Short mmCIF file of C-alpha atoms in Angstrom, two decimals:
data_model
loop_
_atom_site.label_atom_id
_atom_site.label_comp_id
_atom_site.label_asym_id
_atom_site.label_seq_id
_atom_site.Cartn_x
_atom_site.Cartn_y
_atom_site.Cartn_z
CA MET A 242 57.33 37.47 14.29
CA ARG A 243 55.14 37.41 16.98
CA LEU A 244 57.86 36.39 19.00
CA GLY A 245 59.13 38.96 18.44
CA VAL A 246 57.22 41.95 19.24
CA VAL A 247 57.01 39.94 22.78
CA GLU A 248 61.11 40.31 22.61
CA GLY A 249 60.76 44.45 21.18
CA VAL A 250 58.83 44.93 24.58
CA CYS A 251 60.70 43.25 27.56
CA TRP A 252 64.19 45.00 25.47
CA ALA A 253 61.81 48.26 25.47
CA ILE A 254 60.85 47.58 29.82
CA MET A 255 64.99 46.38 30.03
CA ILE A 256 65.61 50.23 28.25
CA GLY A 257 63.41 52.19 31.08
CA PHE A 258 64.09 50.49 34.05
CA GLY A 259 68.16 50.33 33.31
CA GLU A 260 69.59 52.64 30.56
CA THR A 261 67.39 55.30 31.55
CA TYR A 262 68.74 56.20 35.12
CA PHE A 263 72.83 54.60 34.78
CA LEU A 264 73.21 59.02 34.67
CA ALA A 265 71.30 59.76 38.02
CA ASN A 266 72.29 56.50 39.19
CA ALA A 267 76.05 57.63 38.37
CA LEU A 268 74.93 61.02 40.60
CA ARG A 269 73.43 58.99 43.45
CA LEU A 270 77.24 57.51 44.10
CA GLY A 271 78.69 60.99 43.84
CA ALA A 272 80.31 60.46 40.12
CA SER A 273 82.73 64.13 39.51
CA THR A 274 82.46 65.98 36.42
CA LEU A 275 84.17 64.44 34.23
CA GLU A 276 83.10 60.91 35.48
CA GLN A 277 79.53 62.16 34.80
CA ALA A 278 80.81 62.40 31.07
CA LEU A 279 82.89 59.27 31.38
CA VAL A 280 79.23 57.57 32.09
CA VAL A 281 77.36 58.68 28.78
CA THR A 282 79.87 58.83 26.17
CA LEU A 283 83.00 56.45 27.00
CA PRO A 284 81.01 53.11 26.81
CA LEU A 285 79.49 54.56 23.08
CA ALA A 286 83.05 54.96 22.12
CA LEU A 287 83.94 51.46 23.65
CA GLY A 288 80.44 50.65 23.04
CA ALA A 289 81.43 50.23 18.96
CA ILE A 290 83.85 47.52 19.50
CA GLY A 291 80.54 45.15 19.66
CA PRO A 292 79.69 45.82 15.51
CA LEU A 293 82.78 44.79 15.25
CA ILE A 294 83.68 41.43 16.73
CA SER A 295 79.76 40.64 15.61
CA LEU A 296 80.92 41.13 11.90
CA ARG A 297 83.67 39.62 12.73
CA LEU A 298 82.21 36.14 13.58
CA LEU A 299 79.26 36.68 11.14
CA TYR A 300 82.01 36.63 8.33
CA ARG A 301 84.42 33.35 9.25
CA ALA A 302 80.67 31.62 11.09
CA PRO A 303 77.31 33.19 9.78
CA ARG A 304 74.62 31.77 12.25
CA ARG A 305 73.31 34.78 14.39
CA ARG A 306 71.00 33.75 16.46
CA PRO A 307 73.93 32.03 18.78
CA VAL A 308 75.90 36.09 18.71
CA VAL A 309 72.56 38.09 19.80
CA VAL A 310 71.69 35.12 22.06
CA VAL A 311 74.37 35.16 23.98
CA LEU A 312 75.72 38.80 23.79
CA THR A 313 71.56 39.05 25.02
CA ALA A 314 72.03 36.83 28.36
CA LEU A 315 75.03 38.57 28.65
CA GLN A 316 73.64 42.10 28.47
CA SER A 317 70.78 40.56 31.50
CA ALA A 318 74.06 39.07 33.81
CA VAL A 319 75.50 43.15 33.51
CA LEU A 320 72.57 44.83 34.78
CA LEU A 321 72.37 42.13 37.62
CA VAL A 322 76.22 42.48 38.91
CA MET A 323 75.20 46.10 38.44
CA ALA A 324 72.84 45.54 40.76
CA GLY A 325 74.82 42.82 43.63
CA SER A 326 77.72 45.32 43.45
CA ASP A 327 75.60 48.02 44.72
CA ALA A 328 73.93 45.90 47.01
CA ALA A 329 77.67 44.30 48.43
CA GLY A 330 78.67 48.12 48.86
CA THR A 331 81.27 47.98 46.03
CA LEU A 332 79.50 50.13 43.11
CA ARG A 333 81.68 53.48 42.95
CA PRO A 334 81.30 55.33 40.13
CA GLN A 335 84.10 54.11 38.10
CA GLY A 336 83.07 50.11 38.11
CA LEU A 337 79.50 51.92 37.35
CA ILE A 338 81.50 53.02 33.77
CA ALA A 339 83.38 50.35 33.90
CA LEU A 340 80.43 47.95 33.41
CA SER A 341 77.96 50.76 31.61
CA CYS A 342 81.36 49.91 28.75
CA LEU A 343 79.91 46.00 29.13
CA TYR A 344 76.88 47.03 28.41
CA GLN A 345 77.24 48.88 25.70
CA MET A 346 79.54 46.32 23.96
CA CYS A 347 76.62 43.64 23.96
CA SER A 348 74.26 45.97 22.66
CA GLN A 349 75.76 47.09 19.97
CA GLY A 350 77.49 44.17 18.30
CA SER A 351 73.66 42.21 19.35
CA ASN A 352 71.53 44.53 17.31
CA THR A 353 74.05 44.84 14.12
CA ALA A 354 73.59 40.84 13.90
CA TRP A 355 69.61 41.16 15.16
CA SER A 356 68.85 44.47 12.44
CA SER A 357 70.31 41.26 9.38
CA TRP A 358 68.03 38.86 10.96
CA TYR A 359 65.27 40.20 10.97
CA GLY A 360 65.74 41.97 7.75
CA ASP A 361 65.66 38.34 6.11
CA LEU A 362 63.01 36.61 8.36
CA VAL A 363 60.68 39.28 7.71
CA PRO A 364 59.21 38.83 4.01
CA PRO A 365 59.44 41.62 2.19
CA ASP A 366 55.64 42.69 1.34
CA LEU A 367 55.61 42.53 5.42
CA ARG A 368 58.26 44.64 6.65
CA GLY A 369 56.80 48.13 6.91
CA ARG A 370 53.61 47.56 8.71
CA TYR A 371 55.32 44.61 10.64
CA PHE A 372 58.18 47.43 11.77
CA ALA A 373 56.23 49.79 12.45
CA ARG A 374 54.24 48.14 14.78
CA ARG A 375 57.31 46.50 16.43
CA ASN A 376 58.25 49.81 16.87
CA ARG A 377 54.94 51.55 18.21
CA ALA A 378 54.84 48.34 21.22
CA VAL A 379 58.50 48.99 21.69
CA HIS A 380 57.75 53.25 21.83
CA ILE A 381 54.66 52.66 24.40
CA SER A 382 56.47 49.96 26.86
CA THR A 383 59.49 52.49 27.27
CA ALA A 384 57.47 55.08 27.76
CA GLY A 385 55.19 52.77 29.68
CA ALA A 386 58.51 51.28 31.99
CA VAL A 387 60.20 55.00 31.87
CA LEU A 388 57.31 55.97 34.35
CA VAL A 389 57.11 52.76 36.80
CA ALA A 390 60.75 53.12 37.29
CA GLY A 391 60.51 57.19 37.82
CA LEU A 392 57.02 56.48 40.69
CA LEU A 393 60.21 53.36 42.12
CA LEU A 394 62.77 55.46 42.62
CA GLN A 395 60.53 58.57 44.21
CA ARG A 396 59.08 56.04 46.36
CA LEU A 397 62.22 54.61 47.54
CA GLU A 398 65.18 56.74 47.39
CA PRO A 399 65.77 59.98 49.35
CA THR A 400 64.55 62.72 47.88
CA ALA A 401 67.90 65.04 47.16
CA LEU A 402 71.24 63.89 46.18
CA ILE A 403 73.35 65.43 48.11
CA GLN A 404 71.55 63.32 51.27
CA ALA A 405 73.91 59.73 52.04
CA GLY A 406 72.70 56.64 51.61
CA GLY A 407 69.92 55.35 49.51
CA GLY A 408 69.96 52.87 46.34
CA ALA A 409 67.36 50.32 47.38
CA GLY A 410 65.12 51.75 43.95
CA PHE A 411 68.02 51.58 42.01
CA ARG A 412 68.78 47.62 42.89
CA VAL A 413 65.56 47.01 42.42
CA ILE A 414 64.83 48.74 38.39
CA LEU A 415 68.40 46.89 37.37
CA VAL A 416 66.71 44.16 38.81
CA LEU A 417 63.49 44.76 36.94
CA ALA A 418 65.52 45.00 33.55
CA ALA A 419 68.23 42.41 33.62
CA LEU A 420 65.06 40.25 34.64
CA ALA A 421 63.33 41.58 31.55
CA ARG A 422 66.48 41.25 29.58
CA ALA A 423 66.67 37.46 30.01
CA SER A 424 62.87 37.23 28.97
CA SER A 425 64.52 38.48 25.59
CA ALA A 426 67.74 35.74 25.66
CA ALA A 427 64.35 33.11 26.41
CA LEU A 428 62.79 34.53 23.24
CA LEU A 429 65.18 34.99 20.70
CA ALA A 430 66.23 31.56 21.70
CA ARG A 431 63.12 29.63 20.31
CA SER A 432 62.74 32.06 17.08
CA PRO A 433 63.94 30.60 13.82
CA GLU A 434 66.63 32.05 11.50
CA PRO A 435 66.09 31.80 7.66
CA PRO A 436 69.76 30.87 5.64
CA PHE A 437 71.93 33.51 5.20
CA ARG A 438 74.01 34.33 2.55
CA GLY A 439 76.97 36.59 4.61
CA VAL A 440 78.10 39.67 4.52
CA ALA A 441 80.17 41.55 2.84
CA GLY A 442 84.00 40.91 3.72
CA PRO A 443 87.26 42.48 4.53
CA ARG A 444 87.18 43.30 0.08
CA ARG A 445 84.62 43.52 -0.73
CA THR A 446 84.25 46.61 1.53
CA ALA A 447 87.32 47.80 0.20
CA ARG A 448 86.50 47.54 -3.03
CA PHE A 449 83.14 49.74 -2.29
CA LEU A 450 85.37 52.52 -0.38
CA ARG A 451 87.21 52.82 -3.94
CA THR A 452 84.32 53.59 -5.48
CA ASP A 453 82.79 57.78 -5.97
CA ARG A 454 80.17 55.78 -4.10
CA GLY A 455 82.08 54.59 -1.55
CA SER A 456 84.45 58.25 -0.83
CA ALA A 457 80.65 59.93 -0.29
CA ALA A 458 79.32 57.75 2.17
CA TRP A 459 82.44 57.70 4.01
CA ARG A 460 82.20 61.95 3.38
CA LEU A 461 78.70 61.34 5.62
CA LEU A 462 79.57 59.47 8.21
CA ALA A 463 82.25 61.60 8.76
CA PHE A 464 80.22 65.30 9.20
CA GLY A 465 77.52 63.03 11.55
CA ALA A 466 80.35 62.06 14.18
CA ALA A 467 81.43 65.73 13.53
CA VAL A 468 77.30 66.51 14.97
CA GLN A 469 77.95 64.40 17.52
CA LEU A 470 81.17 65.36 18.75
CA GLY A 471 79.04 68.99 19.24
CA THR A 472 75.89 67.66 20.80
CA ASN A 473 78.68 65.46 23.37
CA VAL A 474 79.72 68.97 24.37
CA ALA A 475 77.08 69.61 26.64
CA SER A 476 75.16 65.96 26.30
CA PRO A 477 76.36 64.09 29.75
CA TYR A 478 75.72 67.10 31.51
CA PHE A 479 71.57 68.34 31.21
CA VAL A 480 71.03 65.27 33.58
CA PRO A 481 72.94 66.53 36.32
CA PHE A 482 71.73 70.00 35.77
CA MET A 483 68.44 69.80 35.44
CA LEU A 484 69.01 66.77 38.54
CA GLN A 485 71.68 68.46 40.55
CA GLU A 486 71.21 72.17 39.95
CA LEU A 487 67.59 72.83 39.22
CA ARG A 488 67.25 69.69 41.74
CA LEU A 489 64.37 68.23 39.51
CA THR A 490 62.66 65.20 42.19
CA TYR A 491 63.24 62.04 39.93
CA PHE A 492 58.98 61.95 38.71
CA GLU A 493 60.02 65.51 37.77
CA TYR A 494 63.08 64.03 35.58
CA THR A 495 61.06 61.42 34.73
CA MET A 496 58.40 63.58 33.02
CA ALA A 497 61.27 65.57 31.34
CA THR A 498 62.09 62.01 29.81
CA LEU A 499 59.18 61.48 28.79
CA ALA A 500 58.97 64.68 26.83
CA VAL A 501 60.94 63.88 24.65
CA VAL A 502 60.34 60.08 23.65
CA ALA A 503 56.71 62.04 22.90
CA ALA A 504 57.66 64.49 21.12
CA LYS A 505 59.93 61.67 18.68
CA SER A 506 57.24 59.25 18.48
CA ILE A 507 54.71 62.80 17.90
CA PHE A 508 56.85 64.08 14.80
CA LEU A 509 58.80 61.05 13.66
CA PRO A 510 55.74 60.27 11.16
CA ALA A 511 55.38 63.76 10.25
CA TRP A 512 59.67 63.70 9.36
CA GLY A 513 59.27 60.32 7.02
CA ARG A 514 56.24 62.64 4.71
CA VAL A 515 59.12 65.27 4.59
CA VAL A 516 61.47 63.63 3.64
CA ASP A 517 59.10 61.81 1.09
CA GLY A 518 58.09 65.46 -0.70
CA HIS A 519 60.74 66.96 -0.26
CA GLY A 520 64.04 64.23 -0.48
CA PRO A 521 66.89 63.93 2.34
CA ARG A 522 69.16 65.96 1.62
CA ALA A 523 66.14 68.91 1.61
CA VAL A 524 65.38 67.86 5.31
CA TYR A 525 68.80 67.36 6.70
CA PRO A 526 70.45 70.81 6.80
CA LEU A 527 67.31 71.85 9.00
CA ALA A 528 67.28 69.41 11.34
CA ALA A 529 70.37 69.77 12.13
CA LEU A 530 70.00 73.13 12.67
CA LEU A 531 67.53 72.51 14.65
CA THR A 532 69.36 69.52 16.97
CA ALA A 533 71.82 73.10 17.33
CA LEU A 534 68.30 74.96 19.54
CA ILE A 535 67.92 72.20 21.41
CA PRO A 536 70.09 74.17 24.65
CA ILE A 537 68.70 77.19 24.82
CA PRO A 538 65.73 76.72 26.77
CA PHE A 539 67.88 75.05 29.30
CA ILE A 540 71.01 78.07 29.52
CA LEU A 541 67.13 80.29 30.22
CA SER A 542 65.57 77.40 32.29
CA HIS A 543 65.34 78.15 36.03
CA GLY A 544 62.83 75.15 37.12
CA ILE A 545 60.72 72.19 35.15
CA VAL A 546 59.00 74.48 32.05
CA LEU A 547 61.62 75.07 29.99
CA VAL A 548 63.23 71.82 30.34
CA LEU A 549 59.46 70.50 29.30
CA VAL A 550 60.35 72.76 26.49
CA GLY A 551 63.57 71.77 25.90
CA GLN A 552 62.76 67.92 25.79
CA MET A 553 60.11 68.45 23.41
CA LEU A 554 62.52 70.17 20.97
CA SER A 555 64.85 67.63 20.99
CA GLY A 556 63.00 64.99 20.43
CA MET A 557 60.66 67.19 17.12
CA ALA A 558 64.88 67.54 15.65
CA TRP A 559 66.49 64.19 16.77
CA ALA A 560 63.16 62.47 14.88
CA GLY A 561 64.03 64.78 12.03
CA TYR A 562 68.30 64.45 12.33
CA GLU A 563 67.71 60.36 12.58
CA LEU A 564 65.44 60.19 9.67
CA SER A 565 66.90 61.57 6.82
CA PHE A 566 70.42 60.73 7.80
CA PHE A 567 69.56 57.67 7.95
CA SER A 568 68.20 57.78 4.30
CA LEU A 569 71.66 60.01 3.51
CA ILE A 570 73.00 56.55 4.00
CA LEU A 571 71.54 54.88 2.36
CA GLU A 572 71.68 56.61 -0.34
CA SER A 573 75.14 56.41 -0.50
CA SER A 574 76.05 53.13 0.13
CA TYR A 575 74.20 49.19 -1.55
CA ARG A 576 72.28 46.64 0.46
CA ARG A 577 75.58 43.88 1.37
CA THR A 578 78.23 46.85 2.47
CA ARG A 579 75.71 49.02 4.72
CA MET A 580 76.72 46.51 7.90
CA PRO A 581 80.33 47.56 7.66
CA MET A 582 78.43 50.87 6.61
CA VAL A 583 76.19 50.95 10.59
CA ALA A 584 79.01 49.45 12.09
CA ALA A 585 81.36 52.07 11.18
CA GLN A 586 79.15 54.53 11.89
CA ASN A 587 78.92 52.88 15.37
CA VAL A 588 83.54 53.18 15.80
CA PHE A 589 83.28 57.08 14.43
CA ASN A 590 79.86 58.90 16.49
CA GLY A 591 81.34 57.34 19.38
CA SER A 592 84.82 58.16 18.91
CA ALA A 593 83.71 61.93 18.87
CA GLN A 594 80.79 61.49 22.32
CA LEU A 595 83.99 60.36 23.71
CA ALA A 596 85.91 63.49 22.53
CA GLY A 597 82.96 65.86 22.72
CA GLY A 598 82.31 64.67 26.35
CA LEU A 599 86.02 64.95 27.21
CA LEU A 600 86.26 68.68 25.59
CA GLY A 601 82.84 69.35 27.88
CA ALA A 602 83.98 68.72 30.68
CA LEU A 603 87.03 70.65 30.31
CA LEU A 604 85.41 73.21 29.59
CA LEU A 605 83.00 72.50 32.70
CA GLY A 606 85.94 72.34 34.92
CA ALA A 607 87.70 75.51 33.74
CA THR A 608 84.60 78.17 33.76
CA ASP A 609 82.39 76.15 36.33
CA SER A 610 78.88 76.86 34.20
CA ARG A 611 76.86 74.44 32.93
CA ARG A 612 75.17 77.29 31.00
CA VAL A 613 78.51 78.23 29.31
CA VAL A 614 78.88 74.20 27.83
CA PHE A 615 74.98 74.42 26.68
CA ALA A 616 76.07 78.56 24.50
CA ALA A 617 79.22 76.13 23.36
CA SER A 618 77.41 73.61 22.64
CA VAL A 619 74.83 75.60 20.64
CA GLY A 620 78.07 77.42 18.49
CA ALA A 621 79.57 74.11 17.51
CA ARG A 622 76.37 72.86 16.29
CA MET A 623 75.27 75.27 14.65
CA LEU A 624 78.82 75.76 12.70
CA LEU A 625 77.85 72.13 11.36
CA SER A 626 74.70 73.06 10.24
CA LEU A 627 75.05 76.06 7.78
CA LEU A 628 78.27 73.80 6.55
CA ALA A 629 75.83 70.73 6.11
CA PRO A 630 74.76 72.05 2.32
CA PHE A 631 77.97 72.35 1.47
CA LEU A 632 78.50 68.47 1.98
CA LEU A 633 74.72 67.19 0.59
CA ILE A 634 75.95 68.68 -2.70
CA ARG A 635 78.81 66.25 -2.83
CA LEU A 636 77.00 63.27 -1.88
CA LEU A 637 76.30 60.44 -4.95
CA GLY A 638 72.96 58.49 -5.35
CA GLU A 639 70.73 58.37 -7.64
CA ALA A 640 67.01 56.48 -5.99
CA ARG A 641 66.14 58.28 -3.07
CA PRO A 642 64.23 55.69 -0.50
CA ARG A 643 60.86 56.65 0.84
CA ARG A 644 59.53 56.85 4.36
CA SER A 645 57.88 52.62 3.59
CA GLU A 646 61.67 51.67 2.32
CA LEU A 647 63.34 53.02 5.27
CA LEU A 648 63.19 50.29 8.09
CA LEU A 649 63.73 51.97 11.57
CA ARG A 650 64.35 49.99 14.23
CA VAL A 651 64.43 51.46 18.66
CA ILE A 652 68.16 50.97 19.12
CA GLY A 653 68.83 52.62 23.08
CA LEU A 654 67.51 56.05 24.56
CA ARG A 655 69.26 58.71 26.10
CA PRO A 656 67.57 61.13 28.71
CA ASP A 657 68.24 64.35 25.98
CA THR A 658 67.86 62.51 22.42
CA GLY A 659 64.96 59.85 23.49
CA LEU A 660 64.51 56.84 21.61
CA VAL A 661 67.66 56.83 19.23
CA HIS A 662 66.80 54.37 16.32
CA ARG A 663 68.75 52.72 13.79
CA PRO A 664 67.89 51.21 10.19
CA ILE A 665 66.80 47.48 9.20
CA VAL A 666 69.47 46.10 7.88
CA GLU A 667 69.21 43.62 4.63
CA THR A 668 71.44 41.67 3.09
CA GLU A 669 69.98 39.63 0.46
CA ASP A 670 71.74 39.46 -2.50
CA GLU A 671 71.58 42.60 -5.05
CA GLU A 672 72.07 42.97 -8.62
CA ALA A 673 75.48 42.35 -10.81
CA ALA A 674 75.82 46.37 -11.12
CA ALA A 675 75.56 46.70 -7.64
CA ASP A 676 78.74 44.88 -6.74
CA PRO A 677 81.57 46.97 -7.54
CA GLY A 678 84.42 44.41 -8.17
CA THR A 679 82.01 43.38 -10.85
CA GLU A 680 81.56 44.74 -15.09
CA GLU A 681 78.40 46.07 -14.34
CA GLY A 682 79.97 47.72 -11.09
CA ARG A 683 82.17 49.09 -12.84
CA ALA A 684 80.29 50.96 -15.12
CA GLN A 685 77.74 51.80 -12.99
CA ASN A 686 80.83 53.38 -11.17
CA ARG A 687 82.19 55.39 -14.33
CA ARG A 688 78.11 56.14 -15.10
CA GLU A 689 77.88 57.69 -11.14
CA GLU A 690 81.08 60.22 -11.66
CA LEU A 691 79.67 61.59 -14.87
CA VAL A 692 76.87 62.18 -12.96
CA ARG A 693 78.67 64.02 -10.70
CA ARG A 694 81.23 66.34 -12.91
#
């Protein structure tokens, strides 16, 4: 468990030095409007293949540590290849996109197995305190790495993206990110793995999907994907807007990134108390509405001040959205089916993010105005937030998980949403009533159908 905290710090350093600046690096390489969209959305879409591969491996050979260690080491190698090809002068936006896709496949695949592994490794009575401590270390380390990387770029890179040359700063931070991730792989290789009973197989998952609760879970995932589609109409273009249109320096861009990280970290506990008091079904529509307002400060912005306001609003809104959405996922699923559910969420969200980014690229090509693209995203998100209460009426689930039971881990950092969280997926055996394939499970499904009616 102590090694797990240190490993989390190494992972956070990798994120702060590497993934945070992928899009800025693409702009430095001369990425087109379409390539700007693809460098953000295509890796997230293809990265969803990683959890599917990971689940398949765990279903056939239930050992999680080798899967996590190998994928972590591959992630480090991808970052080194990215830096090496840049040093050789062969890195182009297309190559950066391809390497980012491989990076995300390794990341999402290892995250799936890691969440199950550490969900079993940490004793139940210590989970809340342990993961809160680990996430606190991750938040602080990520912010520190982002700041140091921004200072290195400010020092080593040209002051404007339109200047020729440059790249030394990006190569330095990529190498540092690779070394941090290699350290993660070494620490994970030394960590013990408790016995693993496996994940729900295809048949058991299919039985769950035929239940009323399974149907409700799919509706929730589909709605969440629609929100991601509306969001990613604008999401890939916030960084180009800041660096190219507003001409922010790398240091100012770093401050904007830290603003969303800080806001998310500050407001996450407060959202947890609101979810505890009022339930995720009451909180989710409000959080979705707040995410719809995020692009408005950018539409009005002509400098760093409103950008910081928009970033802080983004951190606050996405903290509430993610927490309430994951609470609803727990309400709508059983423990043994949650790993397939999270994998399905990755597929749904990745496809929606890619579609949204491509729609945004088409709109930007037609209007030549990022502010128009941001306004279109506001309209799409606003419409979905108004539909959210009607979706929640049809969701099932009697138990309402409290904040202490909703264990989250940080899985990435996006310049427009801050630190991205996913739930820790436990894989312990449940009572027979939780298995929809048993007589008790079928009786429970009938009871749920009566409640719904």
